[in-house]
CSV table of C-alpha atoms in Angstrom, one decimal:
chain,number,residue,atom,x,y,z
A,259,MET,CA,74.9,42.6,-34.1
A,260,LYS,CA,74.2,40.4,-31.8
A,261,THR,CA,76.8,42.6,-29.4
A,262,MET,CA,75.5,45.5,-30.5
A,263,THR,CA,71.8,44.3,-29.4
A,264,ARG,CA,72.7,43.0,-25.8
A,265,LEU,CA,74.6,46.2,-25.6
A,266,LEU,CA,71.8,48.4,-26.1
A,267,ALA,CA,69.6,46.0,-23.7
A,268,ALA,CA,72.1,46.5,-21.3
A,269,LEU,CA,72.6,50.6,-21.7
A,270,SER,CA,68.2,50.6,-21.3
A,271,ALA,CA,68.4,48.1,-17.7
A,272,ALA,CA,71.3,50.4,-16.6
A,273,ALA,CA,68.7,53.5,-17.5
A,274,LEU,CA,65.6,52.1,-15.8
A,275,THR,CA,67.6,50.7,-12.8
A,276,LEU,CA,68.2,55.0,-12.7
A,277,SER,CA,64.6,55.8,-12.6
A,278,LEU,CA,63.5,53.4,-10.4
A,279,THR,CA,66.1,54.6,-7.6
A,280,ALA,CA,65.3,58.2,-8.0
A,281,CYS,CA,61.5,57.7,-8.2
A,282,GLY,CA,62.1,55.7,-4.7
A,283,GLY,CA,63.3,58.7,-2.8
A,284,ALA,CA,66.9,58.1,-0.6
A,285,ASP,CA,68.3,55.1,1.2
A,286,SER,CA,66.6,54.1,4.2
A,287,ALA,CA,70.0,53.6,6.8
A,288,ALA,CA,70.4,57.2,5.2
A,289,SER,CA,67.6,58.7,4.8
A,290,GLY,CA,66.6,57.9,8.5
A,291,SER,CA,63.3,55.5,6.9
A,292,THR,CA,61.5,53.4,8.0
A,293,ALA,CA,59.4,52.1,5.3
A,294,GLU,CA,61.1,51.2,1.8
A,295,SER,CA,59.4,52.5,-1.4
A,296,THR,CA,58.0,49.5,-3.8
A,297,ALA,CA,58.0,51.7,-7.1
A,298,THR,CA,58.1,49.1,-10.1
A,299,ALA,CA,58.3,49.6,-13.5
A,300,GLU,CA,54.6,50.0,-14.1
A,301,ASN,CA,54.0,52.7,-11.9
A,302,ALA,CA,57.9,54.2,-11.2
A,303,SER,CA,56.4,57.5,-12.6
A,304,ALA,CA,53.9,58.3,-9.7
A,305,THR,CA,54.1,59.9,-7.0
A,306,HIS,CA,56.5,59.5,-4.2
A,307,ILE,CA,54.6,60.4,-1.2
A,308,TYR,CA,57.0,61.3,2.0
A,309,VAL,CA,55.5,61.2,5.5
A,310,LEU,CA,57.8,62.9,7.9
A,311,THR,CA,57.0,62.7,11.5
A,312,ALA,CA,58.5,62.6,14.7
A,313,ALA,CA,60.5,59.5,16.2
A,314,GLU,CA,58.4,56.2,17.2
A,315,ASP,CA,59.6,55.8,20.4
A,316,HIS,CA,57.0,56.3,22.9
A,317,GLY,CA,53.9,58.1,24.3
A,318,TRP,CA,50.9,60.0,21.5
A,319,THR,CA,53.6,61.1,19.5
A,320,GLY,CA,55.7,58.5,18.9
A,321,SER,CA,52.8,56.1,18.2
A,322,VAL,CA,52.1,58.6,14.9
A,323,ALA,CA,54.7,57.3,13.6
A,324,THR,CA,53.5,53.6,13.9
A,325,PHE,CA,50.1,54.2,12.5
A,326,ALA,CA,51.5,56.2,9.7
A,327,LYS,CA,53.5,52.9,9.2
A,328,GLU,CA,50.1,50.7,8.7
A,329,LYS,CA,49.3,53.5,5.9
A,330,VAL,CA,51.9,53.8,3.8
A,331,GLU,CA,52.0,49.2,3.9
A,332,GLU,CA,48.8,49.4,2.0
A,333,LEU,CA,49.6,52.3,0.1
A,334,ASN,CA,52.4,50.7,-1.1
A,335,ALA,CA,50.6,47.3,-1.5
A,336,ALA,CA,48.5,48.7,-3.4
A,337,GLY,CA,49.7,51.2,-5.9
A,338,PRO,CA,50.3,53.2,-8.0
A,339,TYR,CA,51.4,55.6,-5.5
A,340,THR,CA,54.7,54.7,-3.6
A,341,ALA,CA,55.3,56.1,0.0
A,342,GLU,CA,57.8,56.5,2.9
A,343,VAL,CA,58.2,57.1,6.5
A,344,ILE,CA,61.2,59.2,7.2
A,345,THR,CA,60.9,60.0,11.1
A,346,SER,CA,63.0,62.3,13.7
A,347,ALA,CA,63.9,63.0,16.7
A,348,SER,CA,64.5,66.9,16.4
A,349,ALA,CA,63.1,69.8,15.3
A,350,SER,CA,66.2,70.2,13.1
A,351,GLU,CA,66.4,66.9,12.0
A,352,GLN,CA,63.2,67.1,10.2
A,353,ILE,CA,64.1,70.2,8.5
A,354,THR,CA,66.6,69.1,7.3
A,355,LYS,CA,65.5,65.7,6.4
A,356,VAL,CA,63.0,67.9,4.1
A,357,GLU,CA,65.9,70.0,2.4
A,358,ASP,CA,67.8,66.7,1.7
A,359,ILE,CA,64.2,65.4,-0.1
A,360,LEU,CA,64.1,68.5,-2.4
A,361,ALA,CA,67.5,68.2,-2.9
A,362,GLN,CA,67.4,65.0,-5.0
A,363,GLY,CA,64.4,66.2,-7.1
A,364,THR,CA,61.1,67.7,-7.0
A,365,GLU,CA,58.5,66.2,-9.7
A,366,ASN,CA,56.8,63.2,-8.6
A,367,ILE,CA,56.6,63.8,-5.2
A,368,ALA,CA,54.6,64.6,-2.2
A,369,ILE,CA,54.9,65.5,1.6
A,370,VAL,CA,52.6,64.5,4.9
A,371,ILE,CA,54.0,66.1,7.5
A,372,GLN,CA,54.2,66.4,11.1
A,373,PRO,CA,55.6,68.8,12.5
A,374,MET,CA,58.3,68.8,14.6
A,375,ASP,CA,57.4,72.4,16.1
A,376,ASP,CA,56.8,75.6,14.7
A,377,THR,CA,60.8,76.4,13.3
A,378,VAL,CA,60.1,73.5,11.1
A,379,GLN,CA,58.6,76.7,9.3
A,380,SER,CA,61.3,77.4,7.3
A,381,ALA,CA,61.4,73.5,5.8
A,382,ILE,CA,58.0,74.1,5.1
A,383,GLN,CA,58.4,77.0,2.7
A,384,GLN,CA,61.1,75.5,0.5
A,385,VAL,CA,58.0,72.8,0.0
A,386,ILE,CA,55.9,75.9,-1.2
A,387,ASP,CA,58.2,77.6,-2.7
A,388,ALA,CA,59.6,74.0,-4.6
A,389,GLU,CA,55.1,73.9,-5.7
A,390,VAL,CA,55.8,70.2,-3.9
A,391,PRO,CA,52.0,69.4,-2.7
A,392,TYR,CA,52.4,68.9,1.3
A,393,VAL,CA,49.7,67.6,4.0
A,394,ALA,CA,50.0,69.2,7.2
A,395,PHE,CA,48.8,66.8,10.2
A,396,ASP,CA,48.6,68.1,14.0
A,397,ARG,CA,50.6,70.7,14.9
A,398,ILE,CA,49.2,73.2,12.2
A,399,ILE,CA,51.8,76.4,11.5
A,400,ASP,CA,48.9,78.8,11.2
A,401,SER,CA,51.4,81.7,8.7
A,402,VAL,CA,52.2,78.7,6.4
A,403,SER,CA,48.5,76.7,6.7
A,404,ALA,CA,47.0,78.1,3.6
A,405,SER,CA,49.5,76.8,1.3
A,406,ALA,CA,48.9,73.2,2.5
A,407,VAL,CA,46.5,70.7,0.9
A,408,SER,CA,45.2,69.9,3.6
A,409,ASN,CA,45.5,70.9,7.6
A,410,VAL,CA,44.2,68.0,9.5
A,411,LYS,CA,44.2,68.2,13.1
A,412,GLY,CA,41.8,67.4,16.1
A,413,ASP,CA,39.1,69.5,17.9
A,414,ASN,CA,41.2,70.9,20.5
A,415,THR,CA,38.5,73.4,21.9
A,416,GLY,CA,36.1,69.4,21.4
A,417,ILE,CA,38.0,67.7,23.7
A,418,GLY,CA,37.1,70.3,26.6
A,419,ALA,CA,33.9,70.6,25.2
A,420,GLY,CA,33.2,66.6,25.5
A,421,SER,CA,34.7,67.5,28.8
A,422,ALA,CA,32.4,69.6,29.9
A,423,ALA,CA,29.2,67.6,28.5
A,424,TYR,CA,30.3,64.8,30.5
A,425,PHE,CA,30.8,66.0,34.1
A,426,VAL,CA,27.5,67.8,33.4
A,427,SER,CA,26.1,64.5,32.3
A,428,LEU,CA,26.7,62.7,36.0
A,429,GLY,CA,25.1,66.3,37.4
A,430,MET,CA,27.7,68.8,37.5
A,431,GLN,CA,26.3,72.4,38.6
A,432,PRO,CA,26.9,75.9,37.3
A,433,GLY,CA,29.9,77.0,40.4
A,434,ASP,CA,30.3,73.2,41.3
A,435,LYS,CA,34.5,72.7,42.3
A,436,VAL,CA,36.9,71.5,39.0
A,437,TYR,CA,40.7,71.2,38.9
A,438,VAL,CA,41.9,71.4,35.3
A,439,TYR,CA,45.6,69.6,34.4
A,440,GLU,CA,47.1,71.5,31.7
A,441,GLY,CA,48.9,69.8,28.8
A,442,ASP,CA,51.7,72.8,28.7
A,443,THR,CA,51.2,76.8,27.1
A,444,SER,CA,51.0,76.0,24.0
A,445,SER,CA,47.9,77.1,21.6
A,446,VAL,CA,46.6,73.1,22.5
A,447,THR,CA,46.1,73.5,26.1
A,448,THR,CA,44.4,77.7,25.8
A,449,LEU,CA,41.7,76.2,23.2
A,450,ARG,CA,41.0,72.8,25.4
A,451,ASN,CA,40.7,74.9,28.5
A,452,GLN,CA,38.6,77.7,26.0
A,453,GLY,CA,36.2,74.3,24.9
A,454,PHE,CA,35.5,73.6,28.1
A,455,THR,CA,34.1,77.0,29.2
A,456,ASP,CA,32.4,77.5,25.8
A,457,TYR,CA,30.5,74.8,26.7
A,458,LEU,CA,29.0,75.5,30.3
A,459,THR,CA,28.4,78.7,29.7
A,460,GLY,CA,26.5,77.7,26.0
A,461,LYS,CA,28.9,79.1,23.4
A,462,LEU,CA,29.9,75.9,22.1
A,463,GLU,CA,27.9,72.5,21.3
A,464,PHE,CA,29.2,68.7,21.7
A,465,ASP,CA,28.5,66.4,19.3
A,466,GLY,CA,25.2,68.8,18.2
A,467,ALA,CA,23.9,69.8,21.4
A,468,ALA,CA,24.4,73.0,24.0
A,469,ILE,CA,24.5,73.0,27.4
A,470,ASP,CA,20.8,73.0,28.9
A,471,PRO,CA,19.9,76.3,29.2
A,472,ALA,CA,18.9,76.4,33.3
A,473,LEU,CA,23.0,74.5,33.5
A,474,GLN,CA,24.0,76.7,32.2
A,475,TRP,CA,27.5,78.9,33.6
A,476,THR,CA,27.5,82.4,34.3
A,477,GLU,CA,31.2,84.1,34.4
A,478,GLU,CA,31.1,84.6,37.6
A,479,ASP,CA,30.7,80.8,38.1
A,480,LEU,CA,34.2,79.9,35.8
A,481,ALA,CA,36.1,81.4,39.0
A,482,SER,CA,35.9,78.1,40.4
A,483,ILE,CA,37.3,76.2,38.1
A,484,THR,CA,41.3,76.2,38.8
A,485,TYR,CA,44.8,75.3,36.7
A,486,SER,CA,47.2,73.3,37.4
A,487,GLY,CA,49.4,75.2,35.1
A,488,ALA,CA,51.5,73.2,32.5
A,489,MET,CA,52.0,69.8,33.8
A,490,ASN,CA,54.3,69.3,30.0
A,491,TRP,CA,52.2,66.3,29.5
A,492,SER,CA,54.2,64.8,32.2
A,493,ARG,CA,52.1,61.7,34.0
A,494,SER,CA,55.0,62.1,36.9
A,495,THR,CA,54.6,65.5,37.0
A,496,THR,CA,50.7,64.9,37.5
A,497,LYS,CA,51.0,62.7,39.9
A,498,GLU,CA,53.3,64.5,42.1
A,499,SER,CA,50.9,67.8,42.1
A,500,PHE,CA,47.7,66.0,42.8
A,501,GLU,CA,49.5,65.1,45.6
A,502,SER,CA,50.5,68.2,47.2
A,503,LEU,CA,47.1,69.0,45.5
A,504,MET,CA,45.7,66.9,48.1
A,505,GLY,CA,48.3,67.7,51.0
A,506,ASP,CA,45.6,70.5,51.6
A,507,SER,CA,42.4,68.3,53.2
A,508,ALA,CA,40.2,71.5,52.2
A,509,ASN,CA,40.4,69.7,48.2
A,510,THR,CA,39.5,66.4,48.5
A,511,ASP,CA,35.6,67.6,48.2
A,512,ILE,CA,37.2,68.5,44.3
A,513,ARG,CA,34.9,66.2,42.3
A,514,TRP,CA,35.3,67.2,38.7
A,515,ILE,CA,39.0,66.8,37.8
A,516,TYR,CA,39.8,67.7,34.2
A,517,ALA,CA,42.7,66.6,32.7
A,518,GLU,CA,43.7,67.1,29.1
A,519,ASP,CA,45.9,64.0,28.4
A,520,ASP,CA,45.4,60.0,29.1
A,521,GLU,CA,48.9,60.7,30.3
A,522,LEU,CA,48.0,63.1,33.1
A,523,SER,CA,44.6,61.1,33.6
A,524,MET,CA,47.0,58.1,34.6
A,525,GLY,CA,49.0,59.9,37.1
A,526,VAL,CA,46.0,61.1,39.6
A,527,PHE,CA,45.3,57.6,39.2
A,528,GLU,CA,48.9,56.8,40.2
A,529,ALA,CA,49.0,59.1,42.8
A,530,LEU,CA,45.4,57.1,44.5
A,531,ALA,CA,47.3,54.3,44.5
A,532,GLY,CA,50.3,55.1,45.3
A,533,GLY,CA,52.1,56.1,49.4
A,534,GLY,CA,51.9,59.9,49.0
A,535,ILE,CA,48.6,60.7,50.1
A,536,ASP,CA,47.4,59.5,53.7
A,537,GLU,CA,44.6,57.0,52.9
A,538,ALA,CA,42.6,58.8,55.3
A,539,THR,CA,42.8,61.5,52.7
A,540,LYS,CA,42.1,59.2,50.0
A,541,GLU,CA,39.3,58.0,51.7
A,542,ALA,CA,37.6,61.6,51.7
A,543,PHE,CA,38.4,62.5,48.0
A,544,LEU,CA,37.0,58.9,46.7
A,545,ALA,CA,33.8,59.5,49.2
A,546,ASN,CA,32.5,62.3,47.1
A,547,ALA,CA,33.2,60.3,43.7
A,548,PRO,CA,34.7,62.8,41.8
A,549,ALA,CA,35.0,62.3,38.0
A,550,ILE,CA,37.4,62.7,35.8
A,551,THR,CA,38.4,63.2,31.8
A,552,GLY,CA,41.4,62.8,29.4
A,553,CYS,CA,41.8,62.2,25.8
A,554,GLY,CA,44.3,60.9,24.0
A,555,GLY,CA,43.7,57.1,22.8
A,556,LEU,CA,46.0,55.7,25.6
A,557,GLY,CA,45.6,52.0,25.7
A,558,GLU,CA,46.3,52.3,29.7
A,559,MET,CA,43.3,54.8,30.3
A,560,TYR,CA,41.2,52.5,28.1
A,561,ASP,CA,42.2,48.9,30.7
A,562,VAL,CA,41.4,51.5,33.6
A,563,ILE,CA,37.9,53.2,31.4
A,564,ARG,CA,37.3,48.7,31.0
A,565,GLY,CA,37.6,48.2,34.6
A,566,GLU,CA,40.6,46.2,34.1
A,567,SER,CA,43.0,48.4,36.0
A,568,TYR,CA,43.6,50.3,39.7
A,569,ALA,CA,39.6,48.5,39.5
A,570,ASP,CA,39.2,49.4,43.3
A,571,ILE,CA,39.8,53.2,42.7
A,572,ALA,CA,38.0,53.5,39.5
A,573,SER,CA,35.3,51.7,40.8
A,574,ARG,CA,34.9,54.7,43.5
A,575,PHE,CA,34.8,57.2,40.7
A,576,SER,CA,31.5,58.8,39.5
A,577,GLY,CA,33.0,58.6,36.2
A,578,VAL,CA,35.8,57.3,33.9
A,579,CYS,CA,36.2,59.2,30.7
A,580,SER,CA,38.7,59.5,27.2
A,581,VAL,CA,37.8,61.9,24.5
A,582,THR,CA,39.0,60.7,21.3
A,583,TYR,CA,42.1,62.7,19.6
A,584,SER,CA,44.2,59.6,18.4
A,585,PRO,CA,47.0,59.8,16.7
A,586,ALA,CA,45.5,57.3,13.9
A,587,MET,CA,44.4,60.3,12.5
A,588,ILE,CA,47.7,60.4,10.8
A,589,GLN,CA,46.2,58.5,8.3
A,590,THR,CA,44.1,60.4,7.7
A,591,ALA,CA,46.1,62.5,6.9
A,592,ILE,CA,47.8,60.9,4.8
A,593,GLN,CA,44.4,59.7,2.8
A,594,ASP,CA,43.9,63.7,2.3
A,595,MET,CA,46.9,63.6,0.1
A,596,VAL,CA,46.1,60.2,-2.2
A,597,ASP,CA,42.8,61.6,-2.7
A,598,TYR,CA,44.6,64.9,-3.6
A,599,LEU,CA,46.5,63.2,-6.2
A,600,ASP,CA,43.4,61.3,-7.3
A,601,GLY,CA,41.9,64.5,-8.2
A,602,LYS,CA,39.3,64.2,-5.3
A,603,PRO,CA,38.3,67.1,-3.4
A,604,VAL,CA,39.8,67.3,-0.1
A,605,GLU,CA,38.5,69.8,2.1
A,606,GLN,CA,42.1,71.9,3.4
A,607,ASP,CA,41.1,72.9,7.2
A,608,HIS,CA,39.8,69.0,8.3
A,609,VAL,CA,39.4,69.2,11.6
A,610,ILE,CA,38.6,65.9,13.3
A,611,ALA,CA,35.3,65.6,15.7
A,612,CYS,CA,35.6,64.7,19.0
A,613,GLU,CA,33.8,61.6,20.9
A,614,ASN,CA,33.6,60.6,24.1
A,615,VAL,CA,35.5,56.8,24.9
A,616,VAL,CA,33.7,55.6,28.2
A,617,ALA,CA,32.8,51.9,29.6
A,618,ASP,CA,29.5,51.3,27.2
A,619,ASN,CA,31.3,51.9,24.0
A,620,VAL,CA,35.5,51.5,25.0
A,621,GLU,CA,35.3,48.5,22.5
A,622,GLU,CA,35.0,50.2,20.2
A,623,TYR,CA,37.7,52.3,19.3
A,624,PRO,CA,41.5,52.1,18.9
A,625,SER,CA,43.8,52.9,21.6
A,626,PHE,CA,47.6,52.6,21.3
């Protein structure tokens, strides 16, 4: 009898071990996980949340995984849900990892995904077909967005509006020369351009307020805005572009520089600090007390705003601003999934409003 009892106990323990392994997701080394599940017997049947992001390497995109891991650690410590972060270096790798997750079983799982690009649509459609709840973050793929629990994104038009509002607050007048450093050729850049001009023409508000009608721009005024073309979010490309721009002395009177990312703004500061622009040209440009905006929350840009970096150059500017578009928004996306699993209402089109970060409030905002 004792032998039979021991055998039944051993079989029960083995069954429990198999159950926990199934609920805990793929092995970290095999799946690319950056945070392991902490499933226990008490929550073995609770939903496991897979958070799929780009690789944690550098820049805004890489920082998404860093903030995701912070939130995942919090969830694993608090329960009842377990979670892990799975990173990918390419869209094809991300598609494979989604397929691997689904192949392990689709019960008691949920997915939060930052799609690498629009080709990930095929994998997301598989998630939808498997009736697995998912939240999309940052890159929203329109063809599948209606099936998401929530589509969490920053306000790209708000970035443009915030930059325009900042310039107007510093005295920008209709028809003033503006130079826009564009990110790429995607809808992100289109929306950031649109937000800038829509604010100036009175079509869009920022922070609950519209432009003073006396300062509104006409369509003819908008012709004074020059667009750089795609910088591909590259600091070095922007640096070279600004050096070339300043190679024509007629451009030294440009006062308003709207950079659509903090990396692009830093390219301008690096150009002004380097040797690619002659000193007389730099002096002519800085004598006009230019202003510059970026966005994203880059720590180096916040250091400039604080006056701790490029201080001799930045002090000659009438203003330096970064509009919020933080990679920490991934934590909101994860929380939306938790709220959904808890049975709470979740906003499907979840746009996170922008705010302008300047010297007076920079300490209130996290950077990366």
